Amino acid sequence: MRSLFNGLLLVIICLVGFTVYYMKDSSERTESVVKDETKVKDDVKKDKPKPEKEKAITISAAGDFTLGRDETYAYIGSLPDEAAKNGLPYFVEKFDDIFKKDDLTTVNLEGPLTNATQKAVKKFRFKGDPSYAQILTLGGIESVNLANNHSYDYLQKGFDDTIATLEQNKIGYFGYDHQYVTTVKGVKIGVLGYEGWDDTLETRAIVETNIKKLRDQGVQIVLVHFHWGDERHYVPNESQKSLAHFTIDSGADLVLGHHPHVLQGIEEYNGKFIVYSLGNFMFGGNKNPADKDTFVFQQTFHLKGDKLTDKKQINVVPFSISSVPHRNNYQSSLLKGPEAERVKNKIIDASNKINGSDWLKYEVQ
């Protein structure tokens, strides 16, 4: 009897031991399967590409900044006279911080900032005190074009002094052989500037080559400034139009023009914008020009990953070069109400003389 009992006890012990072993092994196998499945899911997550983030870069452009005067003419009522009486912040008080709210601003610097005295032999010769560079920084302007017909009014010394002054004030510059490249929000932007009086094979070759060089440097947005056209003409000439189209076809994302001293229209060409003339903006070259209308052109570029998208978004902002109508007080002013509407309609009319004003549909509302 005792023998039978011992046998049964041994069988029970074996069964319990087997059950415990099986359950442990099963638990370990289950845990192993769960770990394997989790690892697979983690690997899938790692391999799955992250959605590309979209970026928006807003760039502003304005026309001629002549921060000085022609010494041949009377000092009273000149830009330096206003600077001495009112201080430098006076000149940007009515900007409404437009250039501080964007990501990058480019303008045309029409005339050297220098104390040089030897002048070029020509009708009009402008220069401003080097301290006037602070007007640009006070206004939120990061970069200027130097490729124009007044940069060498005080010869090579005046030009070199201007570059040194801009560098001291941490203002970017471009034009002729100089290119301005900057990075904003991780996006590389390049700016070029030229005198574009004639659409020649030589000019085309230079423009095309330099745009390609910027692209080879990884530049994602390319802007090209041209100093061109006929003074006081509201419609661009054929040379402006053909050179602008070629520049877009060569890879530019936006073409900006100045020199006529009056505004010209805007054209959309192959999905890009051409602003033929931004007019004057802060113009020390004339104490009372008949046409004081101007504007700021803004474009917001949208990028997905490292590539520009086709999304178009612009803003055309009417300004006056003076805050008073009866003279030029050099206090460039944002326009509102009926005056803003009048200038806006003037830009639309000028555009309709080129290729229509369909660009209005891209404006920020």
Short mmCIF file of C-alpha atoms in Angstrom, two decimals:
data_model
loop_
_atom_site.label_atom_id
_atom_site.label_comp_id
_atom_site.label_asym_id
_atom_site.label_seq_id
_atom_site.Cartn_x
_atom_site.Cartn_y
_atom_site.Cartn_z
CA MET A 1 0.00 0.00 0.00
CA ARG A 2 2.78 2.33 0.98
CA SER A 3 4.56 1.45 -2.27
CA LEU A 4 1.47 2.40 -4.29
CA PHE A 5 1.15 5.71 -2.45
CA ASN A 6 4.81 6.56 -3.07
CA GLY A 7 4.35 5.78 -6.75
CA LEU A 8 1.35 8.07 -7.05
CA LEU A 9 3.21 10.86 -5.21
CA LEU A 10 6.12 10.54 -7.62
CA VAL A 11 3.77 10.79 -10.62
CA ILE A 12 2.09 13.91 -9.15
CA ILE A 13 5.46 15.58 -8.51
CA CYS A 14 6.56 14.85 -12.09
CA LEU A 15 3.31 16.24 -13.51
CA VAL A 16 3.61 19.44 -11.44
CA GLY A 17 7.24 19.88 -12.46
CA PHE A 18 6.38 19.37 -16.13
CA THR A 19 3.50 21.84 -15.94
CA VAL A 20 5.65 24.53 -14.30
CA TYR A 21 8.41 23.98 -16.88
CA TYR A 22 5.96 24.14 -19.77
CA MET A 23 4.30 27.28 -18.47
CA LYS A 24 7.68 29.00 -17.97
CA ASP A 25 8.87 27.98 -21.42
CA SER A 26 5.60 29.15 -22.96
CA SER A 27 5.88 32.48 -21.13
CA GLU A 28 9.44 32.96 -22.35
CA ARG A 29 8.42 32.07 -25.91
CA THR A 30 5.48 34.48 -25.74
CA GLU A 31 7.74 37.23 -24.38
CA SER A 32 10.25 36.52 -27.14
CA VAL A 33 7.53 36.77 -29.81
CA VAL A 34 6.28 40.07 -28.33
CA LYS A 35 9.84 41.45 -28.28
CA ASP A 36 10.37 40.35 -31.88
CA GLU A 37 7.11 41.96 -32.99
CA THR A 38 7.98 45.18 -31.13
CA LYS A 39 11.42 45.22 -32.74
CA VAL A 40 9.86 44.80 -36.18
CA LYS A 41 7.46 47.68 -35.50
CA ASP A 42 10.34 49.87 -34.25
CA ASP A 43 12.37 49.00 -37.34
CA VAL A 44 9.40 49.88 -39.56
CA LYS A 45 9.06 53.23 -37.75
CA LYS A 46 12.76 53.93 -38.26
CA ASP A 47 12.59 53.06 -41.95
CA LYS A 48 9.38 55.01 -42.56
CA PRO A 49 10.27 58.49 -43.98
CA LYS A 50 9.24 61.41 -41.80
CA PRO A 51 6.81 63.86 -43.40
CA GLU A 52 8.68 66.83 -44.89
CA LYS A 53 8.16 70.09 -43.03
CA GLU A 54 6.93 73.08 -45.00
CA LYS A 55 8.73 76.42 -44.66
CA ALA A 56 7.64 79.91 -45.63
CA ILE A 57 10.16 82.67 -46.42
CA THR A 58 8.92 86.24 -46.99
CA ILE A 59 11.19 88.49 -49.05
CA SER A 60 10.62 92.23 -49.55
CA ALA A 61 12.04 94.47 -52.27
CA ALA A 62 12.03 98.25 -52.63
CA GLY A 63 13.53 100.62 -55.18
CA ASP A 64 16.13 103.37 -55.15
CA PHE A 65 17.74 104.50 -51.89
CA THR A 66 19.86 107.58 -52.56
CA LEU A 67 21.10 108.33 -49.06
CA GLY A 68 22.76 111.65 -49.78
CA ARG A 69 22.70 114.42 -52.37
CA ASP A 70 24.44 116.01 -55.31
CA GLU A 71 26.74 118.67 -53.82
CA THR A 72 26.26 120.86 -56.89
CA TYR A 73 22.81 121.79 -55.60
CA ALA A 74 21.78 123.73 -52.48
CA TYR A 75 22.06 122.06 -49.09
CA ILE A 76 18.80 123.48 -47.70
CA GLY A 77 16.00 120.97 -48.10
CA SER A 78 18.37 118.11 -48.95
CA LEU A 79 18.44 114.69 -47.31
CA PRO A 80 21.57 115.59 -45.27
CA ASP A 81 19.75 118.73 -44.12
CA GLU A 82 16.82 116.64 -42.88
CA ALA A 83 19.24 114.21 -41.22
CA ALA A 84 20.97 117.03 -39.35
CA LYS A 85 17.65 118.49 -38.16
CA ASN A 86 15.74 115.31 -37.33
CA GLY A 87 18.24 112.49 -36.76
CA LEU A 88 18.46 109.21 -38.65
CA PRO A 89 15.47 107.37 -37.08
CA TYR A 90 13.24 110.05 -38.66
CA PHE A 91 13.68 108.48 -42.10
CA VAL A 92 12.14 105.13 -41.15
CA GLU A 93 9.42 106.25 -38.74
CA LYS A 94 6.63 105.70 -41.29
CA PHE A 95 7.80 102.33 -42.65
CA ASP A 96 5.31 100.62 -40.32
CA ASP A 97 8.14 98.13 -39.61
CA ILE A 98 7.38 96.45 -42.94
CA PHE A 99 10.98 95.33 -43.42
CA LYS A 100 11.32 94.14 -39.84
CA LYS A 101 8.38 91.77 -40.18
CA ASP A 102 9.78 89.87 -43.18
CA ASP A 103 12.66 87.39 -43.48
CA LEU A 104 14.86 89.30 -45.94
CA THR A 105 14.79 92.75 -47.59
CA THR A 106 16.69 93.85 -50.70
CA VAL A 107 16.85 97.40 -52.10
CA ASN A 108 18.90 99.38 -54.62
CA LEU A 109 21.57 101.62 -53.04
CA GLU A 110 21.85 104.45 -55.56
CA GLY A 111 25.07 106.26 -54.72
CA PRO A 112 28.14 105.73 -52.53
CA LEU A 113 28.49 106.21 -48.80
CA THR A 114 31.87 107.90 -48.61
CA ASN A 115 33.88 110.95 -47.61
CA ALA A 116 35.81 110.87 -50.89
CA THR A 117 36.09 114.18 -52.77
CA GLN A 118 37.22 113.23 -56.26
CA LYS A 119 34.15 112.95 -58.50
CA ALA A 120 33.31 111.30 -61.79
CA VAL A 121 32.76 113.57 -64.78
CA LYS A 122 28.99 113.34 -65.29
CA LYS A 123 25.80 115.37 -64.81
CA PHE A 124 24.58 114.00 -61.44
CA ARG A 125 26.94 112.72 -58.74
CA PHE A 126 25.49 111.50 -55.46
CA LYS A 127 27.08 110.60 -52.17
CA GLY A 128 26.07 110.28 -48.54
CA ASP A 129 27.88 110.25 -45.23
CA PRO A 130 28.92 106.72 -44.20
CA SER A 131 26.82 107.08 -41.03
CA TYR A 132 23.69 107.01 -43.22
CA ALA A 133 24.12 103.25 -43.50
CA GLN A 134 22.33 103.20 -40.15
CA ILE A 135 19.14 104.26 -41.93
CA LEU A 136 19.18 100.84 -43.60
CA THR A 137 19.69 98.93 -40.37
CA LEU A 138 17.13 101.04 -38.52
CA GLY A 139 14.62 100.21 -41.23
CA GLY A 140 15.28 96.46 -41.15
CA ILE A 141 17.04 96.26 -44.53
CA GLU A 142 19.57 93.43 -44.77
CA SER A 143 21.01 93.74 -48.28
CA VAL A 144 21.56 96.25 -51.09
CA ASN A 145 22.27 96.23 -54.82
CA LEU A 146 25.37 98.10 -55.96
CA ALA A 147 25.06 97.53 -59.72
CA ASN A 148 23.77 100.89 -60.90
CA ASN A 149 24.87 104.06 -62.67
CA HIS A 150 25.71 105.97 -59.46
CA SER A 151 27.81 103.51 -57.44
CA TYR A 152 31.01 104.92 -58.97
CA ASP A 153 30.05 108.62 -58.75
CA TYR A 154 33.07 109.08 -56.48
CA LEU A 155 35.21 106.65 -58.45
CA GLN A 156 36.81 103.49 -57.10
CA LYS A 157 37.52 104.98 -53.68
CA GLY A 158 33.86 105.86 -53.21
CA PHE A 159 32.82 102.35 -54.22
CA ASP A 160 35.38 100.70 -51.93
CA ASP A 161 34.40 102.97 -49.03
CA THR A 162 30.77 101.97 -49.53
CA ILE A 163 31.58 98.27 -49.31
CA ALA A 164 33.67 98.84 -46.18
CA THR A 165 30.82 100.81 -44.59
CA LEU A 166 28.26 98.14 -45.43
CA GLU A 167 30.50 95.45 -43.96
CA GLN A 168 31.01 97.47 -40.77
CA ASN A 169 27.24 97.74 -40.41
CA LYS A 170 26.70 94.05 -41.27
CA ILE A 171 24.63 94.88 -44.36
CA GLY A 172 24.85 92.42 -47.23
CA TYR A 173 25.63 93.66 -50.74
CA PHE A 174 25.52 92.31 -54.26
CA GLY A 175 25.98 93.52 -57.81
CA TYR A 176 28.54 93.19 -60.59
CA ASP A 177 30.94 90.46 -59.38
CA HIS A 178 29.53 90.43 -55.86
CA GLN A 179 26.93 87.88 -54.81
CA TYR A 180 25.00 87.87 -51.58
CA VAL A 181 24.21 84.46 -50.09
CA THR A 182 22.45 84.07 -46.77
CA THR A 183 20.58 81.34 -44.89
CA VAL A 184 17.15 82.02 -43.42
CA LYS A 185 15.24 79.33 -41.50
CA GLY A 186 17.63 76.77 -42.95
CA VAL A 187 16.91 77.96 -46.51
CA LYS A 188 19.79 79.22 -48.65
CA ILE A 189 19.02 82.43 -50.59
CA GLY A 190 21.25 84.03 -53.23
CA VAL A 191 20.97 87.52 -54.76
CA LEU A 192 22.61 88.90 -57.92
CA GLY A 193 22.63 92.41 -59.39
CA TYR A 194 23.44 93.86 -62.83
CA GLU A 195 23.15 96.93 -64.99
CA GLY A 196 20.80 95.65 -67.67
CA TRP A 197 20.67 98.46 -70.20
CA ASP A 198 20.73 96.11 -73.17
CA ASP A 199 19.81 92.47 -73.63
CA THR A 200 23.15 91.34 -75.04
CA LEU A 201 24.69 87.91 -75.42
CA GLU A 202 27.42 88.99 -72.98
CA THR A 203 24.90 89.97 -70.31
CA ARG A 204 22.97 86.76 -70.82
CA ALA A 205 26.10 84.65 -70.48
CA ILE A 206 27.07 86.35 -67.19
CA VAL A 207 23.56 86.04 -65.75
CA GLU A 208 23.17 82.40 -66.74
CA THR A 209 26.62 81.45 -65.42
CA ASN A 210 26.13 83.15 -62.06
CA ILE A 211 22.68 81.65 -61.49
CA LYS A 212 24.18 78.21 -62.16
CA LYS A 213 27.01 78.93 -59.69
CA LEU A 214 24.48 79.78 -57.00
CA ARG A 215 22.54 76.58 -57.68
CA ASP A 216 25.79 74.60 -57.49
CA GLN A 217 26.33 76.13 -54.02
CA GLY A 218 22.97 74.72 -52.93
CA VAL A 219 21.04 78.00 -53.15
CA GLN A 220 17.30 77.27 -53.07
CA ILE A 221 15.91 80.75 -53.87
CA VAL A 222 17.58 82.99 -56.47
CA LEU A 223 16.76 86.71 -56.80
CA VAL A 224 18.12 88.89 -59.61
CA HIS A 225 18.11 92.71 -59.55
CA PHE A 226 18.43 94.74 -62.76
CA HIS A 227 19.13 98.45 -63.03
CA TRP A 228 17.59 99.12 -66.43
CA GLY A 229 14.92 100.81 -68.51
CA ASP A 230 14.14 104.39 -69.47
CA GLU A 231 13.76 107.18 -66.95
CA ARG A 232 10.17 108.32 -66.26
CA HIS A 233 8.72 105.63 -68.54
CA TYR A 234 5.86 103.65 -67.00
CA VAL A 235 6.10 100.79 -69.50
CA PRO A 236 9.21 98.56 -69.75
CA ASN A 237 11.03 98.51 -73.04
CA GLU A 238 11.52 95.38 -75.13
CA SER A 239 15.07 94.87 -73.89
CA GLN A 240 13.86 94.76 -70.27
CA LYS A 241 11.19 92.21 -71.11
CA SER A 242 13.39 89.87 -73.14
CA LEU A 243 16.22 89.97 -70.59
CA ALA A 244 13.77 89.37 -67.75
CA HIS A 245 12.27 86.36 -69.52
CA PHE A 246 15.71 84.94 -70.23
CA THR A 247 16.68 85.37 -66.57
CA ILE A 248 13.62 83.43 -65.41
CA ASP A 249 14.28 80.74 -68.03
CA SER A 250 17.85 80.52 -66.68
CA GLY A 251 16.63 79.63 -63.19
CA ALA A 252 15.85 82.86 -61.32
CA ASP A 253 12.89 82.72 -58.93
CA LEU A 254 12.19 86.49 -58.91
CA VAL A 255 13.38 89.43 -61.05
CA LEU A 256 13.39 92.95 -59.57
CA GLY A 257 14.00 96.19 -61.47
CA HIS A 258 14.81 99.85 -60.80
CA HIS A 259 16.19 102.99 -62.46
CA PRO A 260 13.20 104.63 -64.23
CA HIS A 261 12.41 106.60 -61.00
CA VAL A 262 8.74 105.74 -61.51
CA LEU A 263 6.91 102.46 -60.99
CA GLN A 264 6.33 99.97 -63.77
CA GLY A 265 4.08 96.94 -63.84
CA ILE A 266 4.38 93.36 -62.63
CA GLU A 267 4.34 90.31 -64.88
CA GLU A 268 3.90 86.63 -64.12
CA TYR A 269 6.06 84.64 -66.52
CA ASN A 270 6.47 80.86 -66.46
CA GLY A 271 5.21 80.75 -62.90
CA LYS A 272 7.63 83.44 -61.64
CA PHE A 273 7.26 87.18 -61.07
CA ILE A 274 9.00 90.09 -62.76
CA VAL A 275 8.76 93.51 -61.11
CA TYR A 276 9.98 95.83 -63.85
CA SER A 277 10.47 98.99 -61.78
CA LEU A 278 9.97 99.60 -58.08
CA GLY A 279 10.56 103.33 -58.58
CA ASN A 280 12.26 105.54 -56.02
CA PHE A 281 11.88 104.76 -52.34
CA MET A 282 14.12 107.10 -50.36
CA PHE A 283 15.50 109.38 -53.01
CA GLY A 284 17.92 112.13 -52.04
CA GLY A 285 18.49 112.94 -55.69
CA ASN A 286 15.47 115.20 -56.11
CA LYS A 287 13.93 117.64 -53.61
CA ASN A 288 10.51 117.51 -55.23
CA PRO A 289 9.91 114.88 -57.92
CA ALA A 290 6.57 115.17 -59.70
CA ASP A 291 5.79 111.49 -59.07
CA LYS A 292 6.24 110.39 -55.47
CA ASP A 293 4.46 107.03 -55.82
CA THR A 294 6.28 103.80 -55.07
CA PHE A 295 5.64 100.38 -53.58
CA VAL A 296 7.14 97.43 -51.78
CA PHE A 297 6.88 94.05 -53.46
CA GLN A 298 6.74 91.07 -51.12
CA GLN A 299 6.72 87.41 -52.03
CA THR A 300 6.39 84.51 -49.64
CA PHE A 301 8.18 81.44 -50.98
CA HIS A 302 6.97 78.05 -49.78
CA LEU A 303 9.32 75.09 -49.54
CA LYS A 304 8.68 71.46 -48.83
CA GLY A 305 11.85 69.82 -47.70
CA ASP A 306 14.59 71.46 -49.75
CA LYS A 307 12.44 72.23 -52.78
CA LEU A 308 10.32 75.23 -53.71
CA THR A 309 6.67 74.43 -54.19
CA ASP A 310 4.40 75.96 -56.83
CA LYS A 311 2.45 77.87 -54.18
CA LYS A 312 2.44 81.59 -54.95
CA GLN A 313 1.80 84.30 -52.41
CA ILE A 314 2.56 88.00 -52.94
CA ASN A 315 1.80 91.36 -51.37
CA VAL A 316 1.98 94.69 -53.23
CA VAL A 317 2.22 97.50 -50.68
CA PRO A 318 1.74 101.14 -51.85
CA PHE A 319 4.10 103.76 -50.43
CA SER A 320 5.03 107.39 -51.02
CA ILE A 321 8.63 108.59 -51.01
CA SER A 322 7.53 111.53 -48.82
CA SER A 323 5.16 111.98 -45.90
CA VAL A 324 4.07 115.38 -47.28
CA PRO A 325 2.72 116.03 -50.80
CA HIS A 326 4.25 119.45 -51.58
CA ARG A 327 7.94 118.42 -51.40
CA ASN A 328 10.23 115.49 -50.81
CA ASN A 329 11.00 115.23 -47.11
CA TYR A 330 12.63 111.77 -47.64
CA GLN A 331 10.35 110.18 -45.04
CA SER A 332 9.06 107.21 -47.03
CA SER A 333 5.55 106.43 -45.86
CA LEU A 334 3.14 103.51 -46.00
CA LEU A 335 -0.06 104.61 -47.72
CA LYS A 336 -3.57 103.77 -46.53
CA GLY A 337 -7.12 104.43 -47.66
CA PRO A 338 -7.83 106.23 -50.96
CA GLU A 339 -4.16 107.06 -51.60
CA ALA A 340 -3.15 103.41 -51.25
CA GLU A 341 -5.98 102.41 -53.57
CA ARG A 342 -4.92 105.02 -56.13
CA VAL A 343 -1.32 103.77 -56.24
CA LYS A 344 -2.46 100.14 -56.34
CA ASN A 345 -4.66 100.89 -59.35
CA LYS A 346 -1.72 102.64 -60.97
CA ILE A 347 0.36 99.45 -60.62
CA ILE A 348 -2.51 97.38 -62.03
CA ASP A 349 -2.88 99.74 -65.02
CA ALA A 350 0.87 99.57 -65.65
CA SER A 351 0.75 95.76 -65.50
CA ASN A 352 -2.14 95.66 -67.97
CA LYS A 353 0.14 97.41 -70.48
CA ILE A 354 2.55 94.48 -70.25
CA ASN A 355 0.72 91.19 -69.93
CA GLY A 356 -2.32 91.70 -67.71
CA SER A 357 -2.74 91.69 -63.95
CA ASP A 358 -3.59 88.05 -63.20
CA TRP A 359 -1.01 88.25 -60.42
CA LEU A 360 -3.73 89.83 -58.28
CA LYS A 361 -5.12 86.37 -57.52
CA TYR A 362 -1.92 85.54 -55.63
CA GLU A 363 -2.16 88.51 -53.27
CA VAL A 364 -2.49 88.01 -49.54
CA GLN A 365 -5.98 88.99 -48.45
#
